[in-house]
Tab-separated table of C-alpha atoms in Angstrom:
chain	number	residue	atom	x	y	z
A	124	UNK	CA	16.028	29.470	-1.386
A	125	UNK	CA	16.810	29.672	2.496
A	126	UNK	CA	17.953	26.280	4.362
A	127	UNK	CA	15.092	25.104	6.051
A	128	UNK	CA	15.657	23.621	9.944
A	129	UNK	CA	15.447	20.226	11.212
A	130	UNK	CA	11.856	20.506	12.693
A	131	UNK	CA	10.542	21.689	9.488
A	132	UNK	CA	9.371	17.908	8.958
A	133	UNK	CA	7.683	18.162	11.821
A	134	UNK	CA	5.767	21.777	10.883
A	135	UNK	CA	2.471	19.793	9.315
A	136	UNK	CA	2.126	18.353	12.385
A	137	UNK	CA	1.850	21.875	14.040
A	138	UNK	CA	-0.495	23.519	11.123
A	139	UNK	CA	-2.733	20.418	11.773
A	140	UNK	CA	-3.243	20.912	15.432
A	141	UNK	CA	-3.363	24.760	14.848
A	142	UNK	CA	-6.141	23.654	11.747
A	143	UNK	CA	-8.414	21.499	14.514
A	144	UNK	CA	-8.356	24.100	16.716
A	145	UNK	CA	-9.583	27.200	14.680
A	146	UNK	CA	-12.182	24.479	13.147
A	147	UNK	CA	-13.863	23.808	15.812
A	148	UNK	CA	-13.835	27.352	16.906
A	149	UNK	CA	-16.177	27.791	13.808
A	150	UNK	CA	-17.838	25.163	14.554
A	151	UNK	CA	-17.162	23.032	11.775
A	152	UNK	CA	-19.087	19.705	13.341
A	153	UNK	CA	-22.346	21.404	13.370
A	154	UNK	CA	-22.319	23.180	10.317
A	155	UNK	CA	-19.908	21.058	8.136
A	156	UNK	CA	-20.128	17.527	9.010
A	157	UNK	CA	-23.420	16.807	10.231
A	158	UNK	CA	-24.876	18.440	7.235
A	159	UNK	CA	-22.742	15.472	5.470
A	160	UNK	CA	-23.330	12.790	8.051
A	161	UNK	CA	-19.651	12.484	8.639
A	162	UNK	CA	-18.200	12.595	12.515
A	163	UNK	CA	-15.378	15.103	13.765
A	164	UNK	CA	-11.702	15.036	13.694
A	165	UNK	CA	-10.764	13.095	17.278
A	166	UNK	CA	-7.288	12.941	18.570
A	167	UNK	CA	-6.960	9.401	18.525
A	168	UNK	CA	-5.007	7.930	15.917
A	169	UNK	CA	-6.725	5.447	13.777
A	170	UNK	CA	-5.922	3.675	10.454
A	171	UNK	CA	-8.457	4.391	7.383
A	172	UNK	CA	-9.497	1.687	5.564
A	173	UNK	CA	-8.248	0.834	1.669
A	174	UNK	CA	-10.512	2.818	-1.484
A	175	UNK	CA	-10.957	5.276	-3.562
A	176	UNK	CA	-11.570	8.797	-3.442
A	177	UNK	CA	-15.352	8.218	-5.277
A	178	UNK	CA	-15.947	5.254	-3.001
A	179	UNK	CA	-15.865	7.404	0.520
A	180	UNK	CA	-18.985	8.774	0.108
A	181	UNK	CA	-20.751	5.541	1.628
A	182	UNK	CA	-17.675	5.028	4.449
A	183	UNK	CA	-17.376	8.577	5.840
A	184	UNK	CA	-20.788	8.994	6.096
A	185	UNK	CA	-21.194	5.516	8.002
A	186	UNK	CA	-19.566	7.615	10.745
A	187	UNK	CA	-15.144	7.492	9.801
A	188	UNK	CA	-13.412	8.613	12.613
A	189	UNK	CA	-10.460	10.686	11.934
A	190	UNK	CA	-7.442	11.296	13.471
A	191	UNK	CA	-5.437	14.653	14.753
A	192	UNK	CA	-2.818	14.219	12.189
A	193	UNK	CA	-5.396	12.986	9.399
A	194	UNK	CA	-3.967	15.756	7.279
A	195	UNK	CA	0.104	15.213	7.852
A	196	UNK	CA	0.409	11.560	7.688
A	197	UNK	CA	-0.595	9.516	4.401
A	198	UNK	CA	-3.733	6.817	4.995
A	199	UNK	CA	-6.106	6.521	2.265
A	200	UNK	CA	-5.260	9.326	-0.651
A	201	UNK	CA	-8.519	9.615	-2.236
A	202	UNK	CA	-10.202	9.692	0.995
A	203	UNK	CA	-8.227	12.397	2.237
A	204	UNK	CA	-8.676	14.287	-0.692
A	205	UNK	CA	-12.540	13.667	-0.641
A	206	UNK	CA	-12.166	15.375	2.908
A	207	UNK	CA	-9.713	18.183	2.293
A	208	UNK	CA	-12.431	19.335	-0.721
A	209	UNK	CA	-15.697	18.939	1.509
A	210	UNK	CA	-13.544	20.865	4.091
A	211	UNK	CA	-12.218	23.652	1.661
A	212	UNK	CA	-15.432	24.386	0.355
A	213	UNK	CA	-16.972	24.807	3.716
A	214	UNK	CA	-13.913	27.273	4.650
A	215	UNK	CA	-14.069	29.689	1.410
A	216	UNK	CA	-18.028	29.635	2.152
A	217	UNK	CA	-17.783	30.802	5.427
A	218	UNK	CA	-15.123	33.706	4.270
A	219	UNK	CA	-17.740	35.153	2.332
A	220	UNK	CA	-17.204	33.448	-1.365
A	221	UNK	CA	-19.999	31.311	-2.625
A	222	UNK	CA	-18.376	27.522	-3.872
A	223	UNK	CA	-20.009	25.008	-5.130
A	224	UNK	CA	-19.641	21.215	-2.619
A	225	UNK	CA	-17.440	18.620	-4.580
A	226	UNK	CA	-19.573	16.098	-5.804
A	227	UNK	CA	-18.535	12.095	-6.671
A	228	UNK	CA	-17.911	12.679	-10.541
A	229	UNK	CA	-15.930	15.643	-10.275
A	230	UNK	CA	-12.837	16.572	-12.217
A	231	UNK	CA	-10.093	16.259	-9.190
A	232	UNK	CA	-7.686	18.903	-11.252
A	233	UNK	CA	-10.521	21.533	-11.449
A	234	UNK	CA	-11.581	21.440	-8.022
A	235	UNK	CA	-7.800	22.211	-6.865
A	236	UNK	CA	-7.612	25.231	-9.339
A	237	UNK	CA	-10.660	26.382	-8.205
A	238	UNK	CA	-9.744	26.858	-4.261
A	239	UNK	CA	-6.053	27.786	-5.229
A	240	UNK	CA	-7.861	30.469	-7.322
A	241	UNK	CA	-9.985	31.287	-4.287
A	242	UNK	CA	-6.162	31.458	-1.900
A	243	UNK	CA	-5.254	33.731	-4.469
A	244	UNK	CA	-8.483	35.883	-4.336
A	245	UNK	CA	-7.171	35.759	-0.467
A	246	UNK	CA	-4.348	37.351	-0.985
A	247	UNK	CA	-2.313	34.421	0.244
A	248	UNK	CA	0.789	33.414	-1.313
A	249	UNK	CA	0.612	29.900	-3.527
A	250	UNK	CA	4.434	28.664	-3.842
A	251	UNK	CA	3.696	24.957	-5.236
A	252	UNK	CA	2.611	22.746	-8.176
A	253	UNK	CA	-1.008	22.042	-7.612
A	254	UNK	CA	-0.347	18.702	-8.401
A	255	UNK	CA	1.192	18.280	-4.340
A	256	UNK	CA	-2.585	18.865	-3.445
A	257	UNK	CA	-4.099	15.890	-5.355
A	258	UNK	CA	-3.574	13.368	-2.616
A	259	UNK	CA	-5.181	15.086	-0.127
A	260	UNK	CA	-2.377	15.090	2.580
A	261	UNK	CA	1.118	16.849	3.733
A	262	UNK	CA	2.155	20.000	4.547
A	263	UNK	CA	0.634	21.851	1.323
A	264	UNK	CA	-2.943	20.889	2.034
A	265	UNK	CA	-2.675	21.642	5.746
A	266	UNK	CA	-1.127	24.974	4.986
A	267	UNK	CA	-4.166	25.592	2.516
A	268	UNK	CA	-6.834	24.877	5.191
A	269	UNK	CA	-5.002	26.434	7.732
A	270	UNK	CA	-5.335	29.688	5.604
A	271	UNK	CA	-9.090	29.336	4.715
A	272	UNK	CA	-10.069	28.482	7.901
A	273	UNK	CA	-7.954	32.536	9.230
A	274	UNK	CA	-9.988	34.117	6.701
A	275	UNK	CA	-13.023	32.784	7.403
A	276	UNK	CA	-11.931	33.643	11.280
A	277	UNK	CA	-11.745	37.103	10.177
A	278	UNK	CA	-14.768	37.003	8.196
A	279	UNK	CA	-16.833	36.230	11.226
A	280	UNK	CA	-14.849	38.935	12.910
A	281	UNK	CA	-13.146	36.095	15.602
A	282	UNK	CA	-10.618	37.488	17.929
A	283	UNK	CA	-8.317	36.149	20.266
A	284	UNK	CA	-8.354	36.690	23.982
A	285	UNK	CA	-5.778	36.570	27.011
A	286	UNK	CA	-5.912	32.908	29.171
A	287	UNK	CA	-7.649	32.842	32.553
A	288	UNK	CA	-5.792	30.849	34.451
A	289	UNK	CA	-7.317	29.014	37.744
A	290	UNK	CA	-5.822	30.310	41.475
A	291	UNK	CA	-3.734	27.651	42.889
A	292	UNK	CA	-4.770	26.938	46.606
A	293	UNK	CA	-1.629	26.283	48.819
A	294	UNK	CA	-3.637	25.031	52.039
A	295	UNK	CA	-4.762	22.066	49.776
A	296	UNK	CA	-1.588	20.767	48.204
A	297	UNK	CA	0.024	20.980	52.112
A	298	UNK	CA	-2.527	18.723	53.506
A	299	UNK	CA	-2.299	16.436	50.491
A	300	UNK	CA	1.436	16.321	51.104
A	301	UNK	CA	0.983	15.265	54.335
A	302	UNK	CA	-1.625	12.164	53.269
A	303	UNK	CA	1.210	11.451	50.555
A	304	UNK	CA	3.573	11.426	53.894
A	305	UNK	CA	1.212	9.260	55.726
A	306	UNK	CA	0.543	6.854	52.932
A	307	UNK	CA	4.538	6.398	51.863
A	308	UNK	CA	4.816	5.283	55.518
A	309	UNK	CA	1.867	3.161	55.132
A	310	UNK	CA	3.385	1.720	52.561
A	311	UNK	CA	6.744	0.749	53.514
A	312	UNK	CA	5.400	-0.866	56.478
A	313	UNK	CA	3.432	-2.821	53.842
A	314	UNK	CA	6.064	-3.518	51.976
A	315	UNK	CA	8.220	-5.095	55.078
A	316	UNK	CA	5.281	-7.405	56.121
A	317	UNK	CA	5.194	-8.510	53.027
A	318	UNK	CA	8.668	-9.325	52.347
A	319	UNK	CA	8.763	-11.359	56.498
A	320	UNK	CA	5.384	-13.003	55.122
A	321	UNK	CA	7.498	-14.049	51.816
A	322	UNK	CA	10.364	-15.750	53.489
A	323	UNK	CA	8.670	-18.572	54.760
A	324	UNK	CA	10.869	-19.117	57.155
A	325	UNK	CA	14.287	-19.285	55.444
A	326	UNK	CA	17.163	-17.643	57.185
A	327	UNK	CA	19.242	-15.443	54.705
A	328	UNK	CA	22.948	-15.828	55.076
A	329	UNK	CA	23.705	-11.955	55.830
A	330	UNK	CA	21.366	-12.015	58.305
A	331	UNK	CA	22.740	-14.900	59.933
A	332	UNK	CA	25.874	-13.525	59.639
A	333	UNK	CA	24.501	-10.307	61.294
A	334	UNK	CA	23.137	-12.162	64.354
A	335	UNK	CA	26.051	-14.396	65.033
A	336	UNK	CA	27.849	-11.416	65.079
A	337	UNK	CA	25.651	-9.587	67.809
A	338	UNK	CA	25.837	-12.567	70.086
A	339	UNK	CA	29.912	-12.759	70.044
A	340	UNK	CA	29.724	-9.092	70.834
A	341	UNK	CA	27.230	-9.825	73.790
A	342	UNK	CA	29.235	-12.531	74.905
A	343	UNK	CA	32.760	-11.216	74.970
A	344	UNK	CA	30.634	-8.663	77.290
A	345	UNK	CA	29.407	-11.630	79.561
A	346	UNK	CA	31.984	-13.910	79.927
A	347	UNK	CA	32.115	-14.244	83.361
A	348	UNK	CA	28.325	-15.201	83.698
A	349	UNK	CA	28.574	-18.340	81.630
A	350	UNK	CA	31.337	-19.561	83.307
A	351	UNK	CA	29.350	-22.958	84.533
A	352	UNK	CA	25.827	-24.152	82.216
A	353	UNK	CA	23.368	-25.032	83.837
A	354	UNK	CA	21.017	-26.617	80.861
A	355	UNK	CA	19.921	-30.016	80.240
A	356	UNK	CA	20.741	-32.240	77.490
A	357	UNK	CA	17.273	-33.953	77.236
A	358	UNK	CA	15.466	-30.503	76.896
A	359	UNK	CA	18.768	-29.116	74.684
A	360	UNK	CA	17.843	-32.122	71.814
A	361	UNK	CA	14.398	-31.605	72.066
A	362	UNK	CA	14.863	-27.921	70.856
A	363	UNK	CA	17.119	-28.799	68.415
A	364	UNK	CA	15.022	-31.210	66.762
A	365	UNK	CA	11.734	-28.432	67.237
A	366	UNK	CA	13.818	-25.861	65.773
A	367	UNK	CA	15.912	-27.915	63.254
A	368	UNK	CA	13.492	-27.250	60.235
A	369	UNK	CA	13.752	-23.620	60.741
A	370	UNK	CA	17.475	-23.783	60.346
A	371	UNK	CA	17.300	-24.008	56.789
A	372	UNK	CA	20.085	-22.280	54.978
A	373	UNK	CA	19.166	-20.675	51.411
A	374	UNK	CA	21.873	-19.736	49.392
A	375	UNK	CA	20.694	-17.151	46.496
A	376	UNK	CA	21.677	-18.033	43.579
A	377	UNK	CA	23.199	-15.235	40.650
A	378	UNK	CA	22.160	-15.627	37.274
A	379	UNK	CA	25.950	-13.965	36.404
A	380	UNK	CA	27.858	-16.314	38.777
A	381	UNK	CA	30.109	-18.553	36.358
A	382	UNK	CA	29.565	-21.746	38.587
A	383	UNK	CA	25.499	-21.793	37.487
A	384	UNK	CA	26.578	-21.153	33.707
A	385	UNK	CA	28.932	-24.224	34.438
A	386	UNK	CA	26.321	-26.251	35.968
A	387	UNK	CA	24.179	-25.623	33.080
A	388	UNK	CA	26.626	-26.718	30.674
A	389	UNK	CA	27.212	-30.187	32.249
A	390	UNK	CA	23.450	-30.453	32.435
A	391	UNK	CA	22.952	-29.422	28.566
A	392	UNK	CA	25.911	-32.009	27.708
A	393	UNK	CA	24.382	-35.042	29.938
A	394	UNK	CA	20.638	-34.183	27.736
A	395	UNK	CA	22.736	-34.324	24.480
A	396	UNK	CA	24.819	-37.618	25.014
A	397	UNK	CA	21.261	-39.035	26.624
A	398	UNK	CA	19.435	-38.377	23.864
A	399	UNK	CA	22.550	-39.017	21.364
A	400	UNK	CA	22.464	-42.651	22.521
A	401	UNK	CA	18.723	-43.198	21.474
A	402	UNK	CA	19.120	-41.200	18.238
A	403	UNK	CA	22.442	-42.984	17.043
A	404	UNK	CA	20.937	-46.456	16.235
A	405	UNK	CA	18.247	-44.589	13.984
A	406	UNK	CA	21.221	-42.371	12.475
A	407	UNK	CA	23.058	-45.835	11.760
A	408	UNK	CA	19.866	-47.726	10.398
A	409	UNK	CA	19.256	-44.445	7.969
A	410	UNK	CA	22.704	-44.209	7.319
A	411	UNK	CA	22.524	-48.161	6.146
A	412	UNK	CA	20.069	-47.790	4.299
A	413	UNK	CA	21.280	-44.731	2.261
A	414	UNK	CA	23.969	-46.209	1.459
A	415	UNK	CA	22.393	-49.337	0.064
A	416	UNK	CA	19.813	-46.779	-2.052
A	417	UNK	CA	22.815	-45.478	-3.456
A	418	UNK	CA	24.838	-48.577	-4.444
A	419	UNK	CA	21.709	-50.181	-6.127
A	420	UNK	CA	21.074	-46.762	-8.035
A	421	UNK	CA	24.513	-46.463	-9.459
A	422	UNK	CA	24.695	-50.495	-10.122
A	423	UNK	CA	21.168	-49.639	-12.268
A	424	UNK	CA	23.134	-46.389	-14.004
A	425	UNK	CA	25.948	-48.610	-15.366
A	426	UNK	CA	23.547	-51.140	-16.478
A	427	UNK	CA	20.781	-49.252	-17.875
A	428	UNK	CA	24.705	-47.204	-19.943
A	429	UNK	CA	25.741	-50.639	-20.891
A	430	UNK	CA	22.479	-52.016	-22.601
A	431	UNK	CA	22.251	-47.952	-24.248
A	432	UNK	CA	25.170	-47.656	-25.484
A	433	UNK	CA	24.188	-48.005	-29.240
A	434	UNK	CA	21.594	-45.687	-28.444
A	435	UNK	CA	23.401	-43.277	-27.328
A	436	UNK	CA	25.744	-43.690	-30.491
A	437	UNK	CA	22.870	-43.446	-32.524
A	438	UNK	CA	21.854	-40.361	-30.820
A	439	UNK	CA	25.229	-38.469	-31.627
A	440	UNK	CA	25.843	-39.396	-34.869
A	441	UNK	CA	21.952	-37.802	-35.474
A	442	UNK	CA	23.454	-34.377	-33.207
A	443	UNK	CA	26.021	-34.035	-35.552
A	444	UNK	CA	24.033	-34.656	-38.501
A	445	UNK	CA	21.041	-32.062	-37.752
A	446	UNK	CA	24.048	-29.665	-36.323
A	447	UNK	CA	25.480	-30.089	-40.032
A	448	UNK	CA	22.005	-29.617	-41.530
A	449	UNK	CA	20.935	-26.466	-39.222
A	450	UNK	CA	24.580	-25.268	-40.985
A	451	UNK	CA	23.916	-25.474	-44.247
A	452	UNK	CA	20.190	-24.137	-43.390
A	453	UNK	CA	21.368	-21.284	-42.447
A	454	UNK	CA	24.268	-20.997	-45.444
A	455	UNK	CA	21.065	-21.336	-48.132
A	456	UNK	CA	18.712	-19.144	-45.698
A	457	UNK	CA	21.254	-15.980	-45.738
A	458	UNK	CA	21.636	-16.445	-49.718
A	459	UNK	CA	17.969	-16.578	-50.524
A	460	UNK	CA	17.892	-13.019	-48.420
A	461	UNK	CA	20.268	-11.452	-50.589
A	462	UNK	CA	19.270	-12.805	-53.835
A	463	UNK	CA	15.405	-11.861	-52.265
A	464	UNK	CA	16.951	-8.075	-51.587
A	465	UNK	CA	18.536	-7.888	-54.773
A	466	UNK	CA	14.996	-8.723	-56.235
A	467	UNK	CA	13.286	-6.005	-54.230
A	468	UNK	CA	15.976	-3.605	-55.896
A	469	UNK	CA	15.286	-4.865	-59.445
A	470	UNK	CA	11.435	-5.016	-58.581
A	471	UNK	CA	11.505	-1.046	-57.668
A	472	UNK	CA	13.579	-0.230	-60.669
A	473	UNK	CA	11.405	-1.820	-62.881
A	474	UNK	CA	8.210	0.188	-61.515
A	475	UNK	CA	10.072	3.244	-61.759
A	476	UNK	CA	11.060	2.483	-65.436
A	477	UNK	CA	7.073	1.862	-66.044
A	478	UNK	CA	6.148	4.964	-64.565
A	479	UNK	CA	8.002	7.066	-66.624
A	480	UNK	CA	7.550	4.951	-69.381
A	481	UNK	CA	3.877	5.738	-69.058
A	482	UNK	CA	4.061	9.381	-68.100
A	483	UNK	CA	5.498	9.677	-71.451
A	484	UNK	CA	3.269	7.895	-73.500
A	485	UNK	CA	0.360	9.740	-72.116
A	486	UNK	CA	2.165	13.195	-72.735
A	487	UNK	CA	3.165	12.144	-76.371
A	488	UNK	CA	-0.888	11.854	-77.204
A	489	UNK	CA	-2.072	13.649	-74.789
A	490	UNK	CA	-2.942	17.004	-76.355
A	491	UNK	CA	-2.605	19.054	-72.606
A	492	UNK	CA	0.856	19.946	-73.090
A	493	UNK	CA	-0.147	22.266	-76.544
A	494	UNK	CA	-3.057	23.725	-74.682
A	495	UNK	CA	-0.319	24.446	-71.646
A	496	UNK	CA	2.311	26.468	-74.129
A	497	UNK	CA	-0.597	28.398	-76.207
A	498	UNK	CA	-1.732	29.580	-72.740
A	499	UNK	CA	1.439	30.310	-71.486
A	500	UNK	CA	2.169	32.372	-75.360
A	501	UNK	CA	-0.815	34.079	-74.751
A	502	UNK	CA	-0.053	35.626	-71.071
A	503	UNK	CA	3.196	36.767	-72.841
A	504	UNK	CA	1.818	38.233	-75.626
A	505	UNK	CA	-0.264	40.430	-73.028
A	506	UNK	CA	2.496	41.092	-70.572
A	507	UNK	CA	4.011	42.366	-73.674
A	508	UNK	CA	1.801	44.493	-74.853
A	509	UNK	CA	1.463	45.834	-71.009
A	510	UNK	CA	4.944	46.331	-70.795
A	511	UNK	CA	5.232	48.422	-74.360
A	512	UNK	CA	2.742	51.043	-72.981
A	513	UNK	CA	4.189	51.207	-69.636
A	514	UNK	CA	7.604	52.240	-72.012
A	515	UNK	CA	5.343	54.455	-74.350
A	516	UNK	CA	4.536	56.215	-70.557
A	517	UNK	CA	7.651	56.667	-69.332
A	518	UNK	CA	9.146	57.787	-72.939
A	519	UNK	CA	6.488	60.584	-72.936
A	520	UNK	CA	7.132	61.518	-69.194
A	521	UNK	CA	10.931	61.916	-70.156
A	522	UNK	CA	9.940	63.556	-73.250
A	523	UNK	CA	7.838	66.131	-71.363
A	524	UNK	CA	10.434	66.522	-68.567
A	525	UNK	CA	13.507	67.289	-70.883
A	526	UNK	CA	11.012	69.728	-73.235
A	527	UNK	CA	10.521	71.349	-69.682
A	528	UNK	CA	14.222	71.917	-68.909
A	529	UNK	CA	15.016	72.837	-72.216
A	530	UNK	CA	12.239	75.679	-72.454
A	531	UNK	CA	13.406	77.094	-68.572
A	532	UNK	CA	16.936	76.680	-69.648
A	533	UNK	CA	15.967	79.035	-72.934
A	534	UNK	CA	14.046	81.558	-70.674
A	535	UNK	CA	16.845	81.987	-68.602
A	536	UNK	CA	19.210	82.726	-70.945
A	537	UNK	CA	16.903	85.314	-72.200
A	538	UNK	CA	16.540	87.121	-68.985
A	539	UNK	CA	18.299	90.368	-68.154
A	540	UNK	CA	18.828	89.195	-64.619
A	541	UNK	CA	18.910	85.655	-63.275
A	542	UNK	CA	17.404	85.351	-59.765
A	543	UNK	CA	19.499	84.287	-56.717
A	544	UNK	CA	17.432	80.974	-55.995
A	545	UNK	CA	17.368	79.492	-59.117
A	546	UNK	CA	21.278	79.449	-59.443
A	547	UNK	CA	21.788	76.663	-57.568
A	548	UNK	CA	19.804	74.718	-59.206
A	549	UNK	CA	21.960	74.366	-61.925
């Protein structure tokens, strides 16, 4: 048998695309479902509810919806196998054979040999165990309704055409390329509003870095104009203070910077000892109090020994006794079975020594035997007599055969001339 590929696990999933297609090129919702109140296959996956095959009637005619794989993939066995009968019968229908609808109370095992004998009638090839068909799904029932639903292609005399494929228009894609132009633009302009909108006024530190170094380049270039300032202190404060709250400095923090794991460390450690200092007094009180559970229980266990101890004397001396009893139980037990087996043996003897004894008792007056050897004398005597005239027969045949010879072998010797042919039978 040849190696079969890596996407040949994947080849039911084909046939059962391949399968939807050519049924609804036969129209198989008009003709096949609606006529059994049942919808078409979609291709949306679902999940089929839990039953069995002889309880779908009522669900799939509620109006199941089944999926594009419903064939490949296993949901609800006797569902699918309700379908992939209903289906089949529809198929070998349409391709000219008449076949009977499965009903609720059929025989499962005769309605698969009668559509395998109907792919036979085909002509189509049938490589597996029937048996793979009886739950309705996998890559043997797609491959069967993929084949009914060719023939009955070809029995409605179906045949495949070229594509048409729709003319592409190039004037429309290059004006749509330029409104995707337009709008990208649009977009990152967006996109920068928002993000000056979302700083709220924080100053980020590469930025600042950026501007501070803008104004030493501007001025190193105009040194000799601020030679002598001319601006007041008064007015100089009063801008610092306006712009002071602007000045903020954020510093964006790094979720892989060590320092923040380190910080979160200390923080974990002050929550533990915090909340270890409230916790240890209750660990101490329950701690206490254990121990004091456990001190009165074993002081109870040594009294509660002490005032048993005959008791428990008592108790032993009756283990050993009933061990010594089960002992010599079991001594007398095993020689009551042999002396019972050797009883048995003596029994069966004994009705075997009857038996005979009164087989021959009944021969001695039973008169049966005498009738048995008179009989028997009898058929003798006859075979006897038979067998004296089959003798007398052959005796007389001899006779007449040697009185024969004898009179030829007189004529010959009588002759003139013996002939050629009769000398070698001498």
């Amino acid at each position: 048998v040849a190696e079969r590929g890596p996407g040949a696990a994947y080849h039911m999933f084909v046939l059962m695309e391949e399968l939807l297609d050519k049924l609804k090129l036969l129209s198989y919702e008009e003709e096949a479902l609606r006529r059994h109140n049942m919808r078409p296959l979609s291709r949306c996956p679902w999940a089929a509810p839990p039953g069995g095959w002889r309880g779908t009637f009522a669900w799939l005619r509620a109006g199941a919806r089944l999926g594009p794989h419903y064939f490949a993939l296993p949901t609800n066995p006797g569902e699918q196998f309700f379908m992939f009968c209903t289906l089949a019968a529809w198929l070998i229908t349409k391709a000219g054979h008449p076949f009977e609808q499965p009903q609720e109370y059929d025989d499962p095992n005769a309605i698969i040999s009668n559509v395998l004998s109907e792919l036979r009638s085909f002509g189509r090839p049938v490589d597996f165990p029937p048996s793979k068909l009886k739950a309705g799904y996998g890559e043997q029932a797609c491959y069967v309704l993929d084949c009914l639903a060719e023939e009955a292609l070809k029995y409605t005399g179906f045949s495949w055409k070229r594509p048409t494929y729709p003319t592409e228009e190039l004037e429309e894609e290059e004006i749509t390329e330029d409104d995707a132009e337009l709008m990208l633009n649009k977009l990152e302009e967006d996109v920068v509003e928002e993000e000056s909108d979302n700083e709220e006024n924080f100053i980020d530190l590469n930025v600042l870095k950026a501007q501070t170094y803008r104004s030493d380049m501007n001025d190193s270039a105009k040194q000799e104009e601020i030679l002598q300032s001319t601006t007041d202190a008064a007015e100089w404060n009063l801008e610092v203070e306006r712009v002071l709250p602007q000045l903020k400095v954020t510093v964006r923090t790094d979720n892989k910077d060590w320092r923040i794991h380190i910080d979160q460390m200390h923080q974990h450690k002050d929550g533990i000892e915090s909340s270890l200092k409230e916790t240890r007094g209750y660990l101490d009180k329950l701690h206490n109090e254990i121990s004091r559970t456990l001190e009165k229980i074993n002081s109870r266990e040594k009294y509660i020994n002490n005032q048993l101890e005959h008791l428990v004397q008592e108790y032993r001396s009756a283990q050993a006794l009933l061990s010594e009893a089960k002992e010599k139980y079991q001594e007398g037990s095993g020689g009551v079975t042999e002396r019972i087996r050797v009883l048995s043996e003596i029994t069966e003897v004994l009705e075997r020594v009857k038996q005979e004894t009164e087989e021959r008792g009944s021969s001695m007056t039973d008169g049966a035997p005498l009738v048995k050897i008179k009989q028997a004398l009898t058929k003798l005597k006859q075979e006897t007599i038979q067998m004296d005239i089959q003798i007398g027969v052959m005796e007389h045949t001899l006779l007449q055969s040697k009185l024969k010879e004898k009179s030829n072998m007189t004529r010959d010797m009588h002759a003139t001339m013996i002939p050629e042919a009769t000398i070698g039978a001498y």
